[in-house]
Tab-separated table of C-alpha atoms in Angstrom:
chain	number	residue	atom	x	y	z
B	24	SER	CA	5.944	5.119	-15.879
B	25	GLU	CA	7.173	2.717	-18.496
B	26	GLU	CA	6.005	-0.781	-19.372
B	27	ILE	CA	8.629	-3.491	-18.956
B	28	ASP	CA	8.286	-7.040	-20.257
B	29	LEU	CA	9.163	-9.304	-17.323
B	30	LEU	CA	10.021	-12.094	-19.738
B	31	ASP	CA	12.654	-9.950	-21.504
B	32	PRO	CA	15.931	-9.809	-19.518
B	33	ILE	CA	17.197	-6.921	-21.685
B	34	ALA	CA	14.122	-4.810	-20.891
B	35	LEU	CA	14.600	-5.558	-17.178
B	36	LYS	CA	17.951	-3.744	-17.267
B	37	LYS	CA	15.999	-0.454	-17.484
B	38	MET	CA	14.535	-0.880	-13.984
B	39	PRO	CA	15.854	0.863	-10.878
B	40	LYS	CA	18.155	-1.679	-9.222
B	41	ASN	CA	17.758	-1.091	-5.479
B	42	PRO	CA	14.210	0.047	-4.673
B	43	ASP	CA	12.959	0.622	-1.143
B	44	LEU	CA	9.420	-0.409	-2.057
B	45	VAL	CA	8.030	-2.669	-4.777
B	46	ILE	CA	4.314	-3.248	-5.231
B	47	TYR	CA	4.192	-6.248	-7.528
B	48	LEU	CA	0.886	-6.458	-9.399
B	49	ALA	CA	1.988	-8.197	-12.602
B	50	ALA	CA	0.145	-11.400	-13.452
B	51	GLN	CA	-1.664	-13.255	-16.186
B	52	THR	CA	-4.976	-13.908	-14.454
B	53	ASP	CA	-7.013	-14.977	-17.465
B	54	THR	CA	-7.341	-18.731	-16.992
B	55	ALA	CA	-8.484	-19.091	-20.619
B	56	LYS	CA	-4.987	-18.066	-21.773
B	57	LYS	CA	-2.358	-20.764	-22.191
B	58	ASP	CA	0.737	-18.669	-21.423
B	59	HIS	CA	1.137	-17.842	-17.730
B	60	LYS	CA	4.953	-17.578	-17.657
B	61	VAL	CA	4.799	-14.040	-16.296
B	62	ASN	CA	3.456	-15.536	-13.042
B	63	ASP	CA	6.555	-17.607	-12.312
B	64	VAL	CA	9.329	-16.927	-14.848
B	65	GLY	CA	8.448	-13.223	-14.758
B	66	VAL	CA	8.736	-13.129	-10.954
B	67	LYS	CA	12.111	-14.883	-11.116
B	68	ASN	CA	13.431	-12.556	-13.834
B	69	PHE	CA	12.215	-9.520	-11.902
B	70	ILE	CA	13.879	-10.546	-8.624
B	71	GLN	CA	17.129	-11.504	-10.383
B	72	ALA	CA	17.240	-8.089	-12.107
B	73	LEU	CA	17.230	-6.253	-8.764
B	74	SER	CA	19.802	-5.704	-6.033
B	75	LEU	CA	17.671	-6.293	-2.971
B	76	SER	CA	18.574	-5.535	0.627
B	77	LYS	CA	17.013	-5.702	4.072
B	78	ASN	CA	15.633	-2.221	3.359
B	79	THR	CA	13.618	-3.401	0.354
B	80	HIS	CA	9.971	-4.188	1.020
B	81	ILE	CA	8.156	-6.149	-1.683
B	82	ILE	CA	4.380	-6.257	-1.518
B	83	TYR	CA	3.270	-9.062	-3.797
B	84	ILE	CA	-0.315	-9.581	-4.860
B	85	GLY	CA	-0.932	-13.302	-4.832
B	86	THR	CA	-4.260	-15.010	-5.303
B	87	MET	CA	-6.609	-16.761	-2.956
B	88	VAL	CA	-7.431	-19.095	-5.833
B	89	ASN	CA	-4.221	-20.926	-4.840
B	90	VAL	CA	-5.995	-22.288	-1.797
B	91	VAL	CA	-9.462	-23.101	-3.090
B	92	GLY	CA	-8.664	-26.140	-5.213
B	93	ARG	CA	-8.736	-29.453	-3.399
B	94	ALA	CA	-8.424	-33.136	-4.103
B	95	ASP	CA	-11.644	-34.011	-2.280
B	96	CYS	CA	-14.511	-31.547	-2.780
B	97	THR	CA	-16.587	-33.226	-0.078
B	98	ILE	CA	-14.244	-31.839	2.585
B	99	PRO	CA	-14.633	-28.119	3.369
B	100	VAL	CA	-11.653	-25.799	2.958
B	101	ASP	CA	-10.078	-24.372	6.116
B	102	GLU	CA	-6.756	-22.813	7.123
B	103	ASN	CA	-5.104	-26.253	7.184
B	104	THR	CA	-6.159	-27.281	3.675
B	105	PRO	CA	-3.050	-27.776	1.542
B	106	ALA	CA	-2.763	-25.846	-1.698
B	107	TYR	CA	-4.009	-27.866	-4.632
B	108	PRO	CA	-3.465	-26.040	-7.922
B	109	THR	CA	-6.036	-26.949	-10.536
B	110	ASN	CA	-4.879	-25.042	-13.615
B	111	GLN	CA	-1.887	-23.336	-15.191
B	112	TYR	CA	-2.774	-20.028	-13.551
B	113	THR	CA	-2.686	-21.428	-10.010
B	114	ARG	CA	0.386	-23.578	-10.681
B	115	THR	CA	2.408	-20.617	-11.967
B	116	LYS	CA	1.166	-18.216	-9.271
B	117	MET	CA	2.147	-20.743	-6.596
B	118	ALA	CA	5.570	-21.266	-8.185
B	119	GLY	CA	6.181	-17.503	-8.326
B	120	GLU	CA	5.124	-17.098	-4.708
B	121	LYS	CA	7.302	-20.021	-3.583
B	122	TYR	CA	10.296	-18.492	-5.388
B	123	LEU	CA	9.684	-15.137	-3.701
B	124	ILE	CA	9.565	-16.745	-0.255
B	125	GLU	CA	12.806	-18.666	-0.927
B	126	GLN	CA	14.550	-15.512	-2.132
B	127	CYS	CA	13.257	-13.510	0.819
B	128	LYS	CA	14.846	-16.018	3.201
B	129	LYS	CA	18.074	-15.993	1.186
B	130	GLN	CA	18.431	-12.283	0.398
B	131	LYS	CA	16.742	-10.983	3.595
B	132	PHE	CA	14.457	-8.453	1.902
B	133	ARG	CA	11.062	-7.763	3.469
B	134	LEU	CA	8.102	-9.518	1.854
B	135	THR	CA	4.362	-9.128	2.267
B	136	ILE	CA	2.068	-11.392	0.267
B	137	LEU	CA	-1.539	-10.280	-0.042
B	138	THR	CA	-4.030	-12.835	-1.338
B	139	PRO	CA	-7.246	-11.010	-2.134
B	140	ASN	CA	-10.470	-12.679	-3.159
B	141	THR	CA	-11.860	-12.083	-6.629
B	142	ILE	CA	-11.349	-8.386	-7.308
B	143	TYR	CA	-14.144	-6.422	-8.912
B	144	GLY	CA	-14.595	-2.833	-9.982
B	145	LYS	CA	-16.163	-0.667	-12.633
B	146	ASN	CA	-14.385	-2.053	-15.707
B	147	VAL	CA	-14.108	-5.839	-15.552
B	148	ARG	CA	-12.158	-7.826	-18.126
B	149	PRO	CA	-14.313	-8.639	-21.192
B	150	ASN	CA	-15.640	-12.219	-21.203
B	151	SER	CA	-14.524	-12.787	-17.599
B	152	LEU	CA	-16.843	-14.410	-15.071
B	153	LEU	CA	-17.839	-11.011	-13.682
B	154	ASP	CA	-18.512	-9.649	-17.167
B	155	ILE	CA	-20.666	-12.683	-18.005
B	156	LEU	CA	-22.606	-12.306	-14.746
B	157	LYS	CA	-23.098	-8.566	-15.295
B	158	THR	CA	-24.321	-9.141	-18.849
B	159	GLY	CA	-26.590	-11.951	-17.668
B	160	ILE	CA	-28.145	-9.752	-14.986
B	161	PHE	CA	-28.818	-6.911	-17.426
B	162	ASN	CA	-30.273	-9.378	-19.946
B	163	ARG	CA	-32.356	-11.105	-17.248
B	164	SER	CA	-30.754	-14.435	-18.087
B	165	ILE	CA	-32.050	-17.502	-16.317
B	166	LEU	CA	-28.441	-18.678	-15.888
B	167	VAL	CA	-27.635	-15.996	-13.307
B	168	ARG	CA	-30.643	-17.076	-11.228
B	169	ILE	CA	-29.537	-20.671	-10.741
B	170	ASN	CA	-29.287	-21.568	-7.065
B	171	TRP	CA	-25.557	-22.339	-7.131
B	172	PRO	CA	-24.502	-24.213	-3.968
B	173	GLY	CA	-20.918	-22.928	-4.103
B	174	LYS	CA	-19.476	-19.921	-2.387
B	175	ALA	CA	-17.816	-16.858	-3.818
B	176	ALA	CA	-15.894	-14.027	-2.209
B	177	LEU	CA	-15.466	-10.632	-3.816
B	178	ILE	CA	-13.448	-7.564	-2.868
B	179	HIS	CA	-13.665	-4.146	-4.499
B	180	VAL	CA	-10.509	-2.833	-6.132
B	181	ASN	CA	-10.579	0.251	-3.859
B	182	ASP	CA	-10.388	-2.028	-0.810
B	183	VAL	CA	-7.423	-3.856	-2.340
B	184	VAL	CA	-5.674	-0.492	-2.752
B	185	LYS	CA	-6.379	0.293	0.925
B	186	ALA	CA	-4.888	-3.059	1.934
B	187	ILE	CA	-1.762	-2.404	-0.137
B	188	LEU	CA	-1.339	1.047	1.381
B	189	ALA	CA	-1.794	-0.385	4.880
B	190	ALA	CA	0.792	-3.103	4.163
B	191	ILE	CA	3.414	-0.467	3.335
B	192	ASN	CA	3.455	0.691	6.957
B	193	HIS	CA	3.259	-2.718	8.621
B	194	LYS	CA	5.795	-5.398	9.279
B	195	PRO	CA	6.004	-7.908	6.451
């Protein structure tokens, strides 16, 4: 496999043009970074570089973080809570997802959007929340013992892979 810069239209010309299946995992998930263009501009460039048909199935990995922000934190989140992006990451992920949905309706390709919780596995990104927690646990830090009243949801990377594989054989 070859790396392709989704922000470089010339590099996108190297891609196969009419795939049957696309599993779209590209994203800038590090909220400490300022540049998240790959999450929206990259999605748009990618879709525009392809010749999609009703036979194409795109499985897009979104983020559940899109739905956890809210204007009023005293009201619990439920399935009717409107999306409320709180940072550049969630704004660009939502824009990319919205573009995909619009193009799916227009071009009639099949689209499945999976929105997993926070994904964890053996090798977490350095200085990420999970890395900080892991380090804190091993160092017996008092910070990881604070009785935090919030909620967190985690999913192992192997379970995400299982979900992707299951989505291939299901209706979008």
